[in-house]
Short mmCIF file of C-alpha atoms in Angstrom, two decimals:
data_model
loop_
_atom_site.label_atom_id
_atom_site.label_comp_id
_atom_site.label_asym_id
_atom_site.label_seq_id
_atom_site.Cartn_x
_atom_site.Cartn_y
_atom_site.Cartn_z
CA UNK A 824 46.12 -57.53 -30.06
CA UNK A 825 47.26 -55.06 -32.65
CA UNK A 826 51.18 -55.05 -33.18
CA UNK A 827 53.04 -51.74 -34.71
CA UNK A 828 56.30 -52.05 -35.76
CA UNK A 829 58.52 -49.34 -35.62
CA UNK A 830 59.73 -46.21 -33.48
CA UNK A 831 57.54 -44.26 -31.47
CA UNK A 832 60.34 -41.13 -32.73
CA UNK A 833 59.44 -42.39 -36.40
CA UNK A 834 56.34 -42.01 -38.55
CA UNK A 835 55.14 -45.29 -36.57
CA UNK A 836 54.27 -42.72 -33.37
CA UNK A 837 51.37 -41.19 -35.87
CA UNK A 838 50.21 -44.84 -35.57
CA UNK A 839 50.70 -45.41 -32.41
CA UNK A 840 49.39 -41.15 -31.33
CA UNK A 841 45.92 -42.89 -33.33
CA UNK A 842 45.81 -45.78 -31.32
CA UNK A 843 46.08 -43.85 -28.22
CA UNK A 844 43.37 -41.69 -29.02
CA UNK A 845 40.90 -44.64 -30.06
CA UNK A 846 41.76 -46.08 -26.56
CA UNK A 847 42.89 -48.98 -28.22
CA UNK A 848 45.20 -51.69 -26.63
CA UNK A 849 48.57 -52.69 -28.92
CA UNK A 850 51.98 -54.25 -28.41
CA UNK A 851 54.59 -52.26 -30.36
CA UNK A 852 58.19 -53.59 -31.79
CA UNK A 853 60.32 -50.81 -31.33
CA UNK A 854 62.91 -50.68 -34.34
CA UNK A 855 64.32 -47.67 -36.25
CA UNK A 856 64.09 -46.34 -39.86
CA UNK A 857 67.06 -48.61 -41.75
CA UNK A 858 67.89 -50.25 -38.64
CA UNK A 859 68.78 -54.10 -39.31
CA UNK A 860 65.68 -55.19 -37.88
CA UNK A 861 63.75 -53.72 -40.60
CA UNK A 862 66.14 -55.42 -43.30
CA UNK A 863 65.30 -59.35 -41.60
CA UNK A 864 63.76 -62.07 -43.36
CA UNK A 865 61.00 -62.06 -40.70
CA UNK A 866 60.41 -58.05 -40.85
CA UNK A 867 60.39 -57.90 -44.99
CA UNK A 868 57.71 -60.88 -45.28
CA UNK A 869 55.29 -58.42 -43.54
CA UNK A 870 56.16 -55.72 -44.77
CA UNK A 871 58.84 -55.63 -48.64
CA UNK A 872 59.69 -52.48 -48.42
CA UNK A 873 61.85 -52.78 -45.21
CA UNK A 874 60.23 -49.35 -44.06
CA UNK A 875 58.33 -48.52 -40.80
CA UNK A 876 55.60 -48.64 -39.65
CA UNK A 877 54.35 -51.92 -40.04
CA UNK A 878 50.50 -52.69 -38.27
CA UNK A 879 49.32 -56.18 -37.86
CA UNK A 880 46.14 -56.33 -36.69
CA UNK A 881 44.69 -60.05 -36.89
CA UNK A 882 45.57 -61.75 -40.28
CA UNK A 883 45.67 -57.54 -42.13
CA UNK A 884 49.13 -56.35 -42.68
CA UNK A 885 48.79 -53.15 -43.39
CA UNK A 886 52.16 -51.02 -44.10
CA UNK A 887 52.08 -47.00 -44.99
CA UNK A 888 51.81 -44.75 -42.74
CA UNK A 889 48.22 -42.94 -43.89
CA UNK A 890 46.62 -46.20 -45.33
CA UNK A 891 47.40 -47.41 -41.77
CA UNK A 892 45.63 -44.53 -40.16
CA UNK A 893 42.73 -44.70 -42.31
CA UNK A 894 42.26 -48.23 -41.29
CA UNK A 895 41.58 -47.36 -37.94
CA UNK A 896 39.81 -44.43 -37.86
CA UNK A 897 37.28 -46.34 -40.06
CA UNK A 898 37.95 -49.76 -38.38
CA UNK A 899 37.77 -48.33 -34.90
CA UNK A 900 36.75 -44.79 -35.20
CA UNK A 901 33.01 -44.56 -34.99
CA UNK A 902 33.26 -41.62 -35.70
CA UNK A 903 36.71 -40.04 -34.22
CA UNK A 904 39.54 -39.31 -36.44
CA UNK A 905 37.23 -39.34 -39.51
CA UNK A 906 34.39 -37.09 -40.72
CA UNK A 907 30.68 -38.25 -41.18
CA UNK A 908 29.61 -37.15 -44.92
CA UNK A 909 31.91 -37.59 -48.44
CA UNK A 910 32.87 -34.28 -48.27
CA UNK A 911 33.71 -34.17 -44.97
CA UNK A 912 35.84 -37.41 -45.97
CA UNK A 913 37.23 -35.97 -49.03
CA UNK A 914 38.31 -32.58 -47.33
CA UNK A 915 39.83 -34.82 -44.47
CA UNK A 916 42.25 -36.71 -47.45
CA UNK A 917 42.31 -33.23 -49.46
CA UNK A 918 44.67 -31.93 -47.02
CA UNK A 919 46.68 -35.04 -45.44
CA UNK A 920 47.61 -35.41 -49.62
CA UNK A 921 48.38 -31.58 -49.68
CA UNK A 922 50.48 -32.06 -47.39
CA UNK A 923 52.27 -35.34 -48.41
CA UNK A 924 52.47 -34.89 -51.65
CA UNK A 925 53.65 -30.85 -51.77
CA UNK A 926 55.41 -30.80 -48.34
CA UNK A 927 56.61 -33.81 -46.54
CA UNK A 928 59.77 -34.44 -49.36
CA UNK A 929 61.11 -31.09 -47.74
CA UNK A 930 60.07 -31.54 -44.54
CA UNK A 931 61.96 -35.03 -44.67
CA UNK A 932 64.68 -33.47 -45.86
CA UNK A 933 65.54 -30.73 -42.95
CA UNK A 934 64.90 -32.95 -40.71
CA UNK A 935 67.46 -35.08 -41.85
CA UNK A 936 70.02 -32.61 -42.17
CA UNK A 937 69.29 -31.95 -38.73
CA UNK A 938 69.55 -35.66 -37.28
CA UNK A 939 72.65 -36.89 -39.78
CA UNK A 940 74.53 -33.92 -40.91
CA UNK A 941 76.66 -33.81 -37.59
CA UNK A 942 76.12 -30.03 -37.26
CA UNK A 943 77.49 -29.81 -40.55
CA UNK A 944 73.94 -29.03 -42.76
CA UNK A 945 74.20 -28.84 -46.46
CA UNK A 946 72.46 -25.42 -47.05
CA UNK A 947 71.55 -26.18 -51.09
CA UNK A 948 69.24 -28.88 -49.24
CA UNK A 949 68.29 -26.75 -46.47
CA UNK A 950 67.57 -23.75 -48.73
CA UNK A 951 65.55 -25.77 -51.61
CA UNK A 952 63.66 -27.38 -48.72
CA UNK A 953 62.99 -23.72 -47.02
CA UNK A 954 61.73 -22.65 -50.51
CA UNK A 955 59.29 -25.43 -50.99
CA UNK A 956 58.07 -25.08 -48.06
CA UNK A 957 57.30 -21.30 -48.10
CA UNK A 958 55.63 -21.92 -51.23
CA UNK A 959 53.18 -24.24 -50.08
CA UNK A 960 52.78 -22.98 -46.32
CA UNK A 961 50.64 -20.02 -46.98
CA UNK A 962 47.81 -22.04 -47.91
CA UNK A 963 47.64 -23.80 -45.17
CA UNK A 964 48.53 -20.77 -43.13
CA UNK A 965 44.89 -19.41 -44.29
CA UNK A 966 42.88 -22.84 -43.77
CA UNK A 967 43.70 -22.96 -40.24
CA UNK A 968 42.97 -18.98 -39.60
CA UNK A 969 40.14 -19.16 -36.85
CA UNK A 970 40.43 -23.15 -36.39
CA UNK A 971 41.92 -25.10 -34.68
CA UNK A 972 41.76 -27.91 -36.56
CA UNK A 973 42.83 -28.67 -40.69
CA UNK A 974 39.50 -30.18 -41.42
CA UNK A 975 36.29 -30.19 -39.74
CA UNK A 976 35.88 -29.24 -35.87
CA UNK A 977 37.07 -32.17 -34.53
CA UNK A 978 40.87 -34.29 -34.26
CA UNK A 979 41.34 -35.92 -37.59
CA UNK A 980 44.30 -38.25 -38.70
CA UNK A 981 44.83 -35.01 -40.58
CA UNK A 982 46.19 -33.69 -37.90
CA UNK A 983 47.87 -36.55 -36.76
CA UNK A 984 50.11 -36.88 -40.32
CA UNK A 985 50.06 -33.57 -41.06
CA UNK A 986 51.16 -31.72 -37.85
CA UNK A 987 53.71 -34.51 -37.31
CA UNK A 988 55.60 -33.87 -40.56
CA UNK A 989 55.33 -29.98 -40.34
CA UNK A 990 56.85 -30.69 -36.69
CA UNK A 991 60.31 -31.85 -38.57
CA UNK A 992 60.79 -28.56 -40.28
CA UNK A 993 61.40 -26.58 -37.11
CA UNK A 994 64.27 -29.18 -35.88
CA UNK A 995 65.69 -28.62 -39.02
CA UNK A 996 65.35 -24.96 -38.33
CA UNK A 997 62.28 -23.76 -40.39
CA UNK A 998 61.18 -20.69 -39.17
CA UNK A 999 57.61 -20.69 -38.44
CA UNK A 1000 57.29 -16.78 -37.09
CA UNK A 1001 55.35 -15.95 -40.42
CA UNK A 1002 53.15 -19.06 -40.30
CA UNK A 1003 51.77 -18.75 -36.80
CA UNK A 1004 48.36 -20.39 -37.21
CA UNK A 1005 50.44 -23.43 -38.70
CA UNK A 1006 52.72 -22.86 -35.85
CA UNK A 1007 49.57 -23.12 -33.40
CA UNK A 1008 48.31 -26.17 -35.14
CA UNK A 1009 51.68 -28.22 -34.61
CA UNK A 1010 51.90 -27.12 -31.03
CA UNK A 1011 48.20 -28.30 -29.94
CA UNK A 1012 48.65 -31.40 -31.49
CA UNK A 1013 52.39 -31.96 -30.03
CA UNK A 1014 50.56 -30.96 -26.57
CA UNK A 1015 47.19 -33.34 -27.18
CA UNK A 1016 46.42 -35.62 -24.44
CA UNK A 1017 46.63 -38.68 -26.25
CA UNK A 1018 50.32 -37.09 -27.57
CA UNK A 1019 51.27 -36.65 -23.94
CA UNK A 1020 50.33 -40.04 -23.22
CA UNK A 1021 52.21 -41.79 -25.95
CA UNK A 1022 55.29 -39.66 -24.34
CA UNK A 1023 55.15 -41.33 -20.79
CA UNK A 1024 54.48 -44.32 -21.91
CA UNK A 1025 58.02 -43.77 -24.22
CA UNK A 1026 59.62 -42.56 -21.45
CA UNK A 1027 58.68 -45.72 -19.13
CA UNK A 1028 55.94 -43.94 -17.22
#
């Protein structure tokens, strides 16, 4: 059975919101970002880094989160979560990069002002966050105008890594009023059935 290791309230629940949505059966460790779990002998010879999520699927060990959801949309996919042409593919990974690589450092970093700052924010972080992310958010503002999802017609891990790390902004207290097909986009896929199912199951139900 495939194992994830890590949080479902940590970048491991984009692993484990994939998993649901493929329908596919796993056993996850629950342990959190720096936690001393993560630091253990036995965690760090899967996975050197001492960062979550971890997926062990068989004898692969497979550690970041987007290589991880790549695996199984090709692995176990056939067809869902991916795209069926190269430039459907490409257009898929054109905008899960745009998004890591332009928007997820300042995403990261409201969100952790929000979870560690004790009410206390530092607003230089919050404000050079705010600022990189207005740059970059009108772009994606106009790819989602009249769809209703980033790439293609159809759930992608896309939207599974992209949604999720534009959903840390708003914690931190981004203000999406300006952005509202974004804003739409983060909501459907907070509110997807295989989203809602990974919540229960969190919860105990």
């Amino acid at each position: 059975m495939i194992k994830v290791y890590g949080s479902v309230f940590s970048r491991a629940g984009m692993v484990m919101l994939a998993l649901e949505e493929l329908g596919l059966e796993y056993e996850s460790v629950d342990m959190l970002p720096r936690s001393e779990q993560t630091q253990s002998d036995e965690y760090r010879a899967l996975n050197p880094t001492g960062k979550i999520p971890t997926l062990v699927d068989g004898d692969l060990v497979l550690f970041e989160t987007q290589a991880i959801l790549y695996y199984l949309a090709r692995q176990y996919g056939e067809g869902r979560l991916w795209a069926q042409t190269p430039a459907a593919e490409a257009d898929i990974l054109r905008w899960s990069l745009y998004i890591s690589n332009q928007m997820e450092v300042p995403a990261l970093d409201m969100l952790i002002q929000f979870k560690f700052s004790n009410g206390n924010p530092d607003q230089a972080v919050i404000e050079r966050a705010t600022a990189e992310l207005t740059r970059f958010m009108p772009l994606l503002e106009q790819q989602l105008d009249g769809r209703e999802w980033i790439s293609g017609e159809q759930f992608s891990i896309a939207d599974i890594h992209g949604a999720m790390v534009l959903s840390w902004p708003k914690l931190g207290g981004f203000d999406y009023s300006a952005y509202p097909n974004v804003h739409r986009w983060i909501k459907s896929v907070l509110s997807h059935p295989a989203q809602k199912r990974l919540m229960e199951k969190a919860k105990g139900g």
